[in-house]
Short mmCIF file of C-alpha atoms in Angstrom, two decimals:
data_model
loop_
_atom_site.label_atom_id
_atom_site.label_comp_id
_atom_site.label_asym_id
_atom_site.label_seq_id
_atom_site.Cartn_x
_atom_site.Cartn_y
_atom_site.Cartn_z
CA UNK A 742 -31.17 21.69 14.75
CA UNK A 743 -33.52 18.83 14.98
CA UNK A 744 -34.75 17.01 11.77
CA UNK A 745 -38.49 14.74 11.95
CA UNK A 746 -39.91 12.65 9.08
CA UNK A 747 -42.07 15.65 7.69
CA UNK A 748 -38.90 16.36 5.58
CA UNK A 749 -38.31 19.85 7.99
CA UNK A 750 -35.29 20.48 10.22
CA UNK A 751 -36.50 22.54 13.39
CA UNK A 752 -34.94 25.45 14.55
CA UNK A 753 -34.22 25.36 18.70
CA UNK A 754 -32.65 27.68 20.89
CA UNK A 755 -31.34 27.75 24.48
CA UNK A 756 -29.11 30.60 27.01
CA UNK A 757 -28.16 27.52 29.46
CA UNK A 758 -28.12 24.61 27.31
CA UNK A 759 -31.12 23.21 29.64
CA UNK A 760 -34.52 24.56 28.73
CA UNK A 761 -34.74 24.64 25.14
CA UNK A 762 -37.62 26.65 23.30
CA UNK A 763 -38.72 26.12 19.33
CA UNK A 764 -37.59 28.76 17.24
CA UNK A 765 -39.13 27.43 14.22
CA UNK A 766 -39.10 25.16 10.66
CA UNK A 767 -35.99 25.86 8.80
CA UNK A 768 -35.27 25.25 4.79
CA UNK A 769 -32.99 22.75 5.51
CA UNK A 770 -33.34 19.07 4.78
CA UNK A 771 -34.68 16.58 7.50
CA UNK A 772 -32.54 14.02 8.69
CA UNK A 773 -30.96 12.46 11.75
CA UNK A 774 -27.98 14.16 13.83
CA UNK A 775 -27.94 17.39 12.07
CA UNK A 776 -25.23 19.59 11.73
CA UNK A 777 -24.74 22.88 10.26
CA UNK A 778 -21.47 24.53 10.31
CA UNK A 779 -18.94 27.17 8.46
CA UNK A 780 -16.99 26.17 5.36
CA UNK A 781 -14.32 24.44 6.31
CA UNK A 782 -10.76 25.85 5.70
CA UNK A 783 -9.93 25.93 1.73
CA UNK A 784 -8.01 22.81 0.52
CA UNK A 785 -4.09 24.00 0.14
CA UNK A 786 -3.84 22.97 -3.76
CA UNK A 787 -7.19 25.02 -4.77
CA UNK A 788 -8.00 28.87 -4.93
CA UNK A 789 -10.99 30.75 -2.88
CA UNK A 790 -13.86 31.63 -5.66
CA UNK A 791 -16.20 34.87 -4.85
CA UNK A 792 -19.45 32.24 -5.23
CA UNK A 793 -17.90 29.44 -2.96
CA UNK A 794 -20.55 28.19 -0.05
CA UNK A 795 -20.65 29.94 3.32
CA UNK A 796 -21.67 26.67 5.18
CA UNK A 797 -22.15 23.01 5.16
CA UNK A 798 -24.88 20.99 6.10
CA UNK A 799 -24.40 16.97 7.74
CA UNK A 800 -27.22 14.49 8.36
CA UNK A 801 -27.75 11.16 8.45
CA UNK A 802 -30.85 10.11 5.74
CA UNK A 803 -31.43 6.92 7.42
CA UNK A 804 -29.00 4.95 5.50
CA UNK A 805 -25.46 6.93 5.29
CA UNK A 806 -24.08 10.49 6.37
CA UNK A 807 -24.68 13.03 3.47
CA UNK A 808 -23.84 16.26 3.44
CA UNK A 809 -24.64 19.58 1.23
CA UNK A 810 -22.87 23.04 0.64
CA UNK A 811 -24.83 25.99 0.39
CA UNK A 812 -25.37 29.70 1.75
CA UNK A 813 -27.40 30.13 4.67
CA UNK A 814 -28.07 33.46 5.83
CA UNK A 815 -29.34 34.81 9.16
CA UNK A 816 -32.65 36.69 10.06
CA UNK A 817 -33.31 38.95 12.83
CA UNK A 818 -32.77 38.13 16.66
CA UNK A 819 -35.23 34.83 17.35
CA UNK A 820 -36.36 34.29 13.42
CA UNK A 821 -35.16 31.37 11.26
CA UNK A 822 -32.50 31.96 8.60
CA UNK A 823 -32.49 30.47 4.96
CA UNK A 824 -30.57 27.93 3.56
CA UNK A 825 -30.04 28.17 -0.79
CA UNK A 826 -28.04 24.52 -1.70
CA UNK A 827 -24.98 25.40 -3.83
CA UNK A 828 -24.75 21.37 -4.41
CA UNK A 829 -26.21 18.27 -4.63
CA UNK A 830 -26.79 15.56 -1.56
CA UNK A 831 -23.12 13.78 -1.50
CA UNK A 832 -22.32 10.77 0.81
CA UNK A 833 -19.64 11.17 3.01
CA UNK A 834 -19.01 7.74 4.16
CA UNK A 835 -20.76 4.34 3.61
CA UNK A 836 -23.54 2.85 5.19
CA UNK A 837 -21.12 1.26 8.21
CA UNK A 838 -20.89 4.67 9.15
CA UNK A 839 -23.26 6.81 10.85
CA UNK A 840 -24.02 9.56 13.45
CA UNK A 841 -21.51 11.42 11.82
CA UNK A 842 -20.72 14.72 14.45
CA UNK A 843 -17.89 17.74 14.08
CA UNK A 844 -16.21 20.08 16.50
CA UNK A 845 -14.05 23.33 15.47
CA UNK A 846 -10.47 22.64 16.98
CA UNK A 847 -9.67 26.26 18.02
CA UNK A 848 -6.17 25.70 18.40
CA UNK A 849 -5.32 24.71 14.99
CA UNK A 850 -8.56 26.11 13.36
CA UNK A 851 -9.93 23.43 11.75
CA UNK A 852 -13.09 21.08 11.75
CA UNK A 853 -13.00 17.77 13.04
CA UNK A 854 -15.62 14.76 12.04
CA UNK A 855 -15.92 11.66 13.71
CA UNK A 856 -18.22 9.18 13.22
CA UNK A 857 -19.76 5.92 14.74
CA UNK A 858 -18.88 2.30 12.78
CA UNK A 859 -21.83 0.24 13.26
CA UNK A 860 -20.80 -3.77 13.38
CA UNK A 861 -22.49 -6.80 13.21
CA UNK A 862 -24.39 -7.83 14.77
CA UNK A 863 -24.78 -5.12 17.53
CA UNK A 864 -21.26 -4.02 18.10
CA UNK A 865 -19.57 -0.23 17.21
CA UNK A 866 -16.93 1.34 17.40
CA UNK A 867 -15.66 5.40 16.70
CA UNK A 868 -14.08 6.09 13.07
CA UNK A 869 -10.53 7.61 13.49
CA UNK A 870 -10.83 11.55 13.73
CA UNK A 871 -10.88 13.36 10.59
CA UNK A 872 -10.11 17.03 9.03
CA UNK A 873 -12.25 18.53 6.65
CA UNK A 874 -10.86 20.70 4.34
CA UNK A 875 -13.22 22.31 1.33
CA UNK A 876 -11.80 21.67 -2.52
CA UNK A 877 -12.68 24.84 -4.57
CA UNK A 878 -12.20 23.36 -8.09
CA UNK A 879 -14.23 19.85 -7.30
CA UNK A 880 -16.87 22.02 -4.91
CA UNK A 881 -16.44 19.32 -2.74
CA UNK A 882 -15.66 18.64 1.18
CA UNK A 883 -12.30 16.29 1.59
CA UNK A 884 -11.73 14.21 4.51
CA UNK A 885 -7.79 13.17 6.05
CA UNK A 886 -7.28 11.52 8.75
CA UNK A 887 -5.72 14.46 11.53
CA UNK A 888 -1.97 14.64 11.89
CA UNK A 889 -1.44 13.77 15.62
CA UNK A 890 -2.59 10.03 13.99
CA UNK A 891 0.90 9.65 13.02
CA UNK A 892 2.03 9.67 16.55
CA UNK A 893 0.64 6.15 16.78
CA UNK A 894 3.20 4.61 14.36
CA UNK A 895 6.03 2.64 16.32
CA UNK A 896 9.08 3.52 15.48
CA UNK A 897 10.82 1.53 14.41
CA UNK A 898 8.79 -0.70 12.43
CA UNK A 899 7.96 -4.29 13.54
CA UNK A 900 9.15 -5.80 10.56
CA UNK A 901 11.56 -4.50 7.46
CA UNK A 902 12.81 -6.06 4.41
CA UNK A 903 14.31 -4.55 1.86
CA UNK A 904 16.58 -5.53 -1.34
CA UNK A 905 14.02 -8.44 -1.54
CA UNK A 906 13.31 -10.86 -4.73
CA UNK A 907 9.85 -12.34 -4.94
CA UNK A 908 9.74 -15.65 -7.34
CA UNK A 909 6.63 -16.60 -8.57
CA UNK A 910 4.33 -17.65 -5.66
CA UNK A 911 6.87 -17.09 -3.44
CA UNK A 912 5.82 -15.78 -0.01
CA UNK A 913 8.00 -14.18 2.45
CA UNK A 914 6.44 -13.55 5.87
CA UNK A 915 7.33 -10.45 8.02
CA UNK A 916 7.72 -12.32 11.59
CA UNK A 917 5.49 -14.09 14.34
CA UNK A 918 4.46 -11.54 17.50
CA UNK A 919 1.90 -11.58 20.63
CA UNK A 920 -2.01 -11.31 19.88
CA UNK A 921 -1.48 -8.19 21.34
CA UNK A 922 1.34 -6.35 18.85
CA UNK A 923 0.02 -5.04 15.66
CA UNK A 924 -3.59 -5.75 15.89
CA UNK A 925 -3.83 -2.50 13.90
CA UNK A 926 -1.05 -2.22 11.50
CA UNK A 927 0.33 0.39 8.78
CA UNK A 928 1.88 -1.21 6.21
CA UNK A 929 4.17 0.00 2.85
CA UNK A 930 5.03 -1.15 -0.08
CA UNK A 931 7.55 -0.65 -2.60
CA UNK A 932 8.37 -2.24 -5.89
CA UNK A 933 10.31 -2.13 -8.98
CA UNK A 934 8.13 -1.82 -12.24
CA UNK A 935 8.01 -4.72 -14.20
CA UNK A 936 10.36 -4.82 -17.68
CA UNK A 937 8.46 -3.57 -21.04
CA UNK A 938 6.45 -6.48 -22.52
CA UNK A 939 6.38 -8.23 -19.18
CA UNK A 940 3.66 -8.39 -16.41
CA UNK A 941 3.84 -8.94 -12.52
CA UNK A 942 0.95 -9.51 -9.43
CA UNK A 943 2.02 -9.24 -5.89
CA UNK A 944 0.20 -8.82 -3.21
CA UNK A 945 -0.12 -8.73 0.89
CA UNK A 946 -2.01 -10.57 3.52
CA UNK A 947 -2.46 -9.11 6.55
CA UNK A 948 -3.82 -10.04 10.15
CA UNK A 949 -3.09 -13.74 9.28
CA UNK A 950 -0.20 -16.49 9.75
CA UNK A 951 2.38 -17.51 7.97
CA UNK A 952 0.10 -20.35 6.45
#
C-alpha cells in the first residue's frame, strides 16, 4: 500500500521484495504508512457477530494514527480488491504518536502495534509494544500493552509502605536512589475510602525529590 495527497492509496506488488510494479488505485483512504491487515483476535469479554469486519485499515492523516474497520474483498490474480468501511475514522493514539506499524506474532497469534513518540524539539523515541484485540459490542479495536512487559518489573519493589496514615499535607517519601534506578517506574496505590459525610485528596509525585 502506498497513500499520495490525491486522497487514493496505491496498490503495489513484488515476488522478491526488490522490483516493485503498480497494481493499481485502491478504495481505501490516502494517508501516510498504510497498513491493512486481518481483524485482530476477538476481545475475551465480547461475542463474534456474523456482520463483524474482516480487516482493519491504519494510516497516519498527517496529524495522528487513525484507523477504520471494514470488509475488503479480493479480485482476481493482479486486480485491486474493494474496501466497504464498517466504521468511522477513529484515532488510535494522539498526535505525539505517529508512524504507527503492526506485525502478526505467529507464535502467540496475535497483532502487535508499535509506534514512534515524536519529542521536542527533534527527539523520538518507540511507544512500548502493544496487542490489539477487536471489541465486538463497542465495534472497536483495543490496545494493551503485551504481557512479556511485565517481565520488566523488579521484584521486589524499590520501595514499600504499608499500614501507613497520611495527615493532612503530610508527605511521606519512598527513599533516595542513583540517577540510574527507576528512571521508569510502576507505581500502586491503595487506600481506605473516606468515612460517609467526609472527603479526602491524596496524591503522588513522581520522578522528583523529596522537596
Amino acid at each position: 500500500l502506498c497513500g499520495d495527497h490525491a486522497g487514493q492509496a496505491y496498490i503495489l506488488a513484488s515476488t522478491d521484495f526488490m522490483d516493485w510494479k503498480l497494481v493499481g488505485s485502491s478504495s481505501l483512504p490516502s494517508g501516510e504508512c498504510p497498513s491493512l491487515f486481518p481483524l485482530p483476535t476477538v476481545h475475551a469479554h465480547t461475542l463474534k457477530t456474523h456482520d463483524q469486519p474482516s480487516h482493519v485499515y491504519m494510516y497516519g492523516n498527517g496529524v495522528s494514527v487513525v484507523v477504520q474497520l471494514g470488509i475488503w474483498r479480493d479480485v482476481r490474480p493482479g486486480g485491486v480488491g474493494d474496501w466497504s468501511a464498517r466504521s468511522h475514522t477513529m484515532t488510535v493514539d494522539t498526535p505525539l504518536v505517529y508512524g504507527s506499524k503492526d506485525f502478526w506474532d505467529p507464535a502467540k497469534q496475535r497483532r502487535v502495534v508499535w509506534g514512534w513518540v515524536m519529542l521536542p524539539p527533534d527527539d523520538g523515541a518507540m511507544t512500548l509494544p502493544r496487542e490489539v484485540t477487536y471489541h465486538a459490542t463497542l465495534n472497536q479495536l483495543m490496545f494493551y500493552p503485551i504481557a512479556e512487559l511485565a517481565q520488566l518489573r523488579t521484584l521486589p519493589p524499590l520501595a514499600e509502605i504499608k499500614d501507613t496514615t497520611l495527615h493532612a499535607g503530610e508527605i511521606k517519601s519512598l527513599g533516595d536512589w542513583p540517577v540510574n534506578i527507576g528512571s521508569v517506574a510502576e507505581a500502586t496505590a491503595v487506600f481506605a475510602i473516606p468515612e460517609p459525610g467526609s472527603s479526602a485528596r491524596c496524591g503522588m509525585r513522581v520522578m522528583t525529590g523529596k522537596d
